């Protein structure tokens, strides 16, 4: 568990980098493809998911009449599939009943904290390690970045148990990722796996949209050594010398 937590910390900046608070415009629409005026220099990465919205009328303060902002209508979501020097291409995922996007509609990744649920890790190795602490460690690490807001891992685990869903099923069941995501009011799932390749154990984490159910990106890294292992153990875990 300590090694998994230490490894995730090494990967965490890459996860944060995938969610820059950014806003741009749709410049062209071609069927189910949208082209936006954001590129690599703006922080666009393959797999990012942008909200596509249309700005409406101004709304005002009822007493002073001072403009406070504009109404917005969410049209769908743009999942980046190609990044060029001056623009990016994305697959458009519509919201049912909403109009198609047009040039000058807006796209953004929210400046607020991204709500995410961390599922219990799936161990595909033969290590039989006690990993019950891992979701709490990963959630805490994400919360400390101040970019994410994690749901209580106990609540996530209870929902998965009640729905008879294994965490790894979210990788291949978009419908489950969306429906269960609504129950937790999250926009994404983080699915950690432990895998072994040629005698080396890796931590593999996949980010799944709870809005569309699509797996947006994944990161993999060999397990790192954990300093001070055993200093932060739960009562159910064996002592390090056992």
Short mmCIF file of C-alpha atoms in Angstrom, two decimals:
data_model
loop_
_atom_site.label_atom_id
_atom_site.label_comp_id
_atom_site.label_asym_id
_atom_site.label_seq_id
_atom_site.Cartn_x
_atom_site.Cartn_y
_atom_site.Cartn_z
CA UNK A 1 0.00 0.00 0.00
CA UNK A 2 2.80 2.42 0.86
CA UNK A 3 4.55 1.70 -2.42
CA UNK A 4 1.36 2.29 -4.37
CA UNK A 5 0.79 5.58 -2.57
CA UNK A 6 4.37 6.73 -3.16
CA UNK A 7 4.17 5.81 -6.83
CA UNK A 8 0.91 7.68 -7.30
CA UNK A 9 2.45 10.83 -5.83
CA UNK A 10 5.13 10.63 -8.54
CA UNK A 11 2.40 10.40 -11.19
CA UNK A 12 0.11 13.00 -9.68
CA UNK A 13 1.51 16.07 -11.41
CA UNK A 14 0.73 14.49 -14.78
CA UNK A 15 -2.87 14.02 -13.67
CA UNK A 16 -3.09 17.63 -12.48
CA UNK A 17 -1.60 18.82 -15.78
CA UNK A 18 -4.48 17.17 -17.64
CA UNK A 19 -6.92 19.61 -16.02
CA UNK A 20 -5.72 23.17 -16.60
CA UNK A 21 -8.44 25.74 -15.91
CA UNK A 22 -8.86 26.90 -19.48
CA UNK A 23 -11.48 28.38 -21.80
CA UNK A 24 -11.65 28.73 -25.58
CA UNK A 25 -13.95 28.77 -28.58
CA UNK A 26 -15.29 26.37 -31.17
CA UNK A 27 -13.91 27.51 -34.53
CA UNK A 28 -15.33 24.82 -36.83
CA UNK A 29 -17.79 21.91 -36.72
CA UNK A 30 -17.63 18.90 -39.04
CA UNK A 31 -20.23 16.26 -38.21
CA UNK A 32 -19.32 14.78 -34.84
CA UNK A 33 -15.98 16.61 -34.79
CA UNK A 34 -15.35 20.04 -33.34
CA UNK A 35 -12.25 22.15 -33.76
CA UNK A 36 -11.26 24.51 -30.96
CA UNK A 37 -8.85 27.45 -30.82
CA UNK A 38 -6.74 25.86 -28.07
CA UNK A 39 -3.49 23.99 -28.68
CA UNK A 40 -0.54 22.45 -26.91
CA UNK A 41 0.83 25.83 -25.85
CA UNK A 42 -2.44 26.40 -23.96
CA UNK A 43 -2.06 23.11 -22.08
CA UNK A 44 -4.25 20.93 -24.31
CA UNK A 45 -3.48 17.21 -24.05
CA UNK A 46 -4.89 14.13 -25.74
CA UNK A 47 -7.78 12.73 -23.74
CA UNK A 48 -8.90 15.97 -22.12
CA UNK A 49 -12.64 16.53 -21.91
CA UNK A 50 -14.09 20.01 -22.37
CA UNK A 51 -17.61 21.21 -21.69
CA UNK A 52 -19.13 22.80 -24.79
CA UNK A 53 -21.54 25.62 -23.97
CA UNK A 54 -23.48 28.44 -25.58
CA UNK A 55 -23.67 31.87 -24.00
CA UNK A 56 -27.15 33.39 -23.73
CA UNK A 57 -28.73 36.59 -22.51
CA UNK A 58 -27.31 38.79 -19.79
CA UNK A 59 -28.86 38.44 -16.34
CA UNK A 60 -28.94 41.44 -14.00
CA UNK A 61 -29.22 42.31 -10.33
CA UNK A 62 -32.95 42.72 -9.60
CA UNK A 63 -32.50 45.94 -7.64
CA UNK A 64 -29.63 47.79 -9.31
CA UNK A 65 -29.97 46.37 -12.81
CA UNK A 66 -26.21 45.82 -12.87
CA UNK A 67 -25.12 43.03 -15.27
CA UNK A 68 -23.96 40.01 -13.27
CA UNK A 69 -23.23 37.53 -16.04
CA UNK A 70 -24.77 35.56 -18.87
CA UNK A 71 -26.92 32.46 -19.00
CA UNK A 72 -25.19 29.39 -20.37
CA UNK A 73 -26.54 26.25 -22.03
CA UNK A 74 -24.41 23.10 -21.97
CA UNK A 75 -24.52 21.49 -25.42
CA UNK A 76 -22.25 18.52 -24.80
CA UNK A 77 -18.63 17.54 -24.33
CA UNK A 78 -15.53 17.61 -26.52
CA UNK A 79 -12.95 14.85 -26.05
CA UNK A 80 -9.58 15.87 -27.51
CA UNK A 81 -8.20 13.42 -30.07
CA UNK A 82 -5.65 15.52 -31.96
CA UNK A 83 -3.53 18.49 -30.93
CA UNK A 84 -1.98 20.75 -33.55
CA UNK A 85 0.15 23.91 -33.39
CA UNK A 86 -2.76 26.34 -33.54
CA UNK A 87 -5.89 24.25 -32.88
CA UNK A 88 -7.19 20.96 -31.51
CA UNK A 89 -9.65 18.40 -32.88
CA UNK A 90 -12.13 16.73 -30.57
CA UNK A 91 -14.96 14.21 -30.77
CA UNK A 92 -18.24 15.86 -29.81
CA UNK A 93 -20.50 13.98 -27.38
CA UNK A 94 -23.93 15.68 -27.37
CA UNK A 95 -26.32 16.17 -24.51
CA UNK A 96 -29.71 14.76 -25.50
CA UNK A 97 -32.16 17.40 -26.62
CA UNK A 98 -29.57 20.16 -26.98
CA UNK A 99 -28.66 21.90 -30.27
CA UNK A 100 -25.49 21.12 -32.20
CA UNK A 101 -22.47 23.34 -31.50
CA UNK A 102 -21.60 26.21 -33.80
CA UNK A 103 -18.51 28.36 -34.30
CA UNK A 104 -18.10 30.86 -31.44
CA UNK A 105 -19.66 28.52 -28.87
CA UNK A 106 -17.44 28.18 -25.82
CA UNK A 107 -15.38 25.28 -24.46
CA UNK A 108 -13.85 25.03 -21.03
CA UNK A 109 -12.34 22.95 -18.27
CA UNK A 110 -13.78 24.26 -15.03
CA UNK A 111 -11.74 26.45 -12.70
CA UNK A 112 -13.49 24.78 -9.78
CA UNK A 113 -12.34 21.55 -8.20
CA UNK A 114 -12.97 18.45 -10.30
CA UNK A 115 -15.07 15.92 -8.37
CA UNK A 116 -13.66 12.42 -8.69
CA UNK A 117 -14.25 8.98 -7.19
CA UNK A 118 -11.30 6.65 -6.56
CA UNK A 119 -12.26 2.98 -6.81
CA UNK A 120 -10.58 0.20 -4.81
CA UNK A 121 -7.47 -1.04 -6.63
CA UNK A 122 -7.52 -4.26 -8.62
CA UNK A 123 -4.47 -6.45 -7.99
CA UNK A 124 -3.64 -8.49 -11.10
CA UNK A 125 -0.37 -9.69 -9.62
CA UNK A 126 0.14 -12.66 -7.31
CA UNK A 127 1.30 -10.52 -4.40
CA UNK A 128 -1.89 -10.78 -2.30
CA UNK A 129 -1.03 -7.44 -0.68
CA UNK A 130 -3.44 -5.69 1.68
CA UNK A 131 -4.49 -2.68 -0.39
CA UNK A 132 -7.52 -1.49 1.56
CA UNK A 133 -5.75 1.73 2.50
CA UNK A 134 -4.89 2.66 -1.09
CA UNK A 135 -8.13 4.50 -2.08
CA UNK A 136 -7.82 6.70 1.01
CA UNK A 137 -4.18 7.50 0.21
CA UNK A 138 -4.91 8.33 -3.42
CA UNK A 139 -7.95 10.44 -2.52
CA UNK A 140 -5.98 12.40 0.06
CA UNK A 141 -3.14 13.02 -2.39
CA UNK A 142 -5.60 14.32 -4.99
CA UNK A 143 -7.38 16.57 -2.49
CA UNK A 144 -4.07 18.08 -1.39
CA UNK A 145 -3.43 19.36 -4.93
CA UNK A 146 -6.49 21.63 -4.46
CA UNK A 147 -7.46 20.79 -8.05
CA UNK A 148 -9.64 17.79 -7.16
CA UNK A 149 -12.36 16.98 -4.67
CA UNK A 150 -12.54 13.28 -3.88
CA UNK A 151 -15.61 11.43 -2.68
CA UNK A 152 -15.18 9.45 0.55
CA UNK A 153 -13.69 6.10 -0.59
CA UNK A 154 -15.93 4.30 1.90
CA UNK A 155 -18.97 5.71 0.12
CA UNK A 156 -17.53 4.69 -3.26
CA UNK A 157 -16.88 1.14 -2.07
CA UNK A 158 -20.39 0.85 -0.60
CA UNK A 159 -21.97 2.00 -3.87
CA UNK A 160 -19.94 -0.51 -5.89
CA UNK A 161 -20.86 -3.33 -3.51
CA UNK A 162 -24.56 -2.45 -3.52
CA UNK A 163 -24.62 -2.28 -7.32
CA UNK A 164 -22.58 -5.52 -7.59
CA UNK A 165 -19.99 -3.71 -9.70
CA UNK A 166 -16.26 -4.32 -9.61
CA UNK A 167 -14.03 -1.30 -10.02
CA UNK A 168 -12.36 -2.67 -13.13
CA UNK A 169 -15.77 -3.08 -14.81
CA UNK A 170 -15.90 0.69 -15.22
CA UNK A 171 -13.13 0.33 -17.81
CA UNK A 172 -15.45 -1.56 -20.15
CA UNK A 173 -18.93 -0.54 -18.96
CA UNK A 174 -19.52 3.11 -19.92
CA UNK A 175 -23.16 2.79 -18.87
CA UNK A 176 -22.13 1.86 -15.32
CA UNK A 177 -19.55 4.65 -15.18
CA UNK A 178 -22.24 7.19 -16.08
CA UNK A 179 -25.09 5.88 -13.93
CA UNK A 180 -22.98 5.33 -10.82
CA UNK A 181 -21.23 8.64 -11.39
CA UNK A 182 -24.59 10.39 -11.17
CA UNK A 183 -25.24 8.68 -7.84
CA UNK A 184 -22.03 10.12 -6.43
CA UNK A 185 -22.32 13.46 -8.25
CA UNK A 186 -18.83 13.12 -9.74
CA UNK A 187 -17.46 13.97 -13.17
CA UNK A 188 -14.77 11.28 -13.23
CA UNK A 189 -13.51 7.95 -11.90
CA UNK A 190 -9.92 7.03 -11.13
CA UNK A 191 -9.38 3.28 -11.59
CA UNK A 192 -6.06 1.92 -10.23
CA UNK A 193 -4.65 -1.46 -11.26
CA UNK A 194 -1.56 -3.36 -10.17
CA UNK A 195 -0.03 -5.35 -12.98
CA UNK A 196 3.17 -7.35 -13.39
CA UNK A 197 5.34 -7.38 -16.51
CA UNK A 198 8.58 -9.36 -16.66
CA UNK A 199 8.97 -9.43 -12.92
CA UNK A 200 8.27 -5.70 -12.44
CA UNK A 201 5.09 -4.52 -10.71
CA UNK A 202 3.46 -1.40 -12.13
CA UNK A 203 0.74 0.94 -10.94
CA UNK A 204 -1.65 1.69 -13.79
CA UNK A 205 -4.28 4.39 -13.30
CA UNK A 206 -7.03 5.18 -15.80
CA UNK A 207 -9.18 8.33 -15.78
CA UNK A 208 -12.76 7.61 -16.86
CA UNK A 209 -15.33 10.29 -17.60
CA UNK A 210 -18.43 9.90 -15.46
CA UNK A 211 -20.22 12.14 -17.97
CA UNK A 212 -19.71 9.98 -21.08
CA UNK A 213 -18.21 6.77 -19.67
CA UNK A 214 -15.17 7.06 -21.94
CA UNK A 215 -11.67 6.23 -20.73
CA UNK A 216 -9.87 9.51 -21.38
CA UNK A 217 -6.27 8.77 -20.44
CA UNK A 218 -4.09 6.44 -18.41
CA UNK A 219 -0.67 6.54 -16.77
CA UNK A 220 1.63 3.67 -15.79
CA UNK A 221 4.73 3.60 -13.61
CA UNK A 222 6.83 0.95 -11.87
CA UNK A 223 6.25 0.81 -8.13
CA UNK A 224 8.55 3.11 -6.19
CA UNK A 225 10.13 2.45 -2.83
CA UNK A 226 8.18 3.90 0.09
CA UNK A 227 10.07 5.58 2.90
CA UNK A 228 8.69 5.15 6.41
CA UNK A 229 6.46 2.21 5.50
CA UNK A 230 4.43 1.16 8.49
CA UNK A 231 4.19 4.63 10.00
CA UNK A 232 0.62 5.17 8.78
CA UNK A 233 -1.11 1.84 9.16
CA UNK A 234 -4.73 1.05 9.80
CA UNK A 235 -5.65 -1.35 12.63
CA UNK A 236 -6.53 -4.17 10.21
CA UNK A 237 -3.08 -4.20 8.55
CA UNK A 238 -0.28 -6.49 9.74
CA UNK A 239 2.86 -4.98 11.20
CA UNK A 240 5.69 -4.49 8.71
CA UNK A 241 7.77 -7.21 10.35
CA UNK A 242 5.01 -9.84 10.00
#
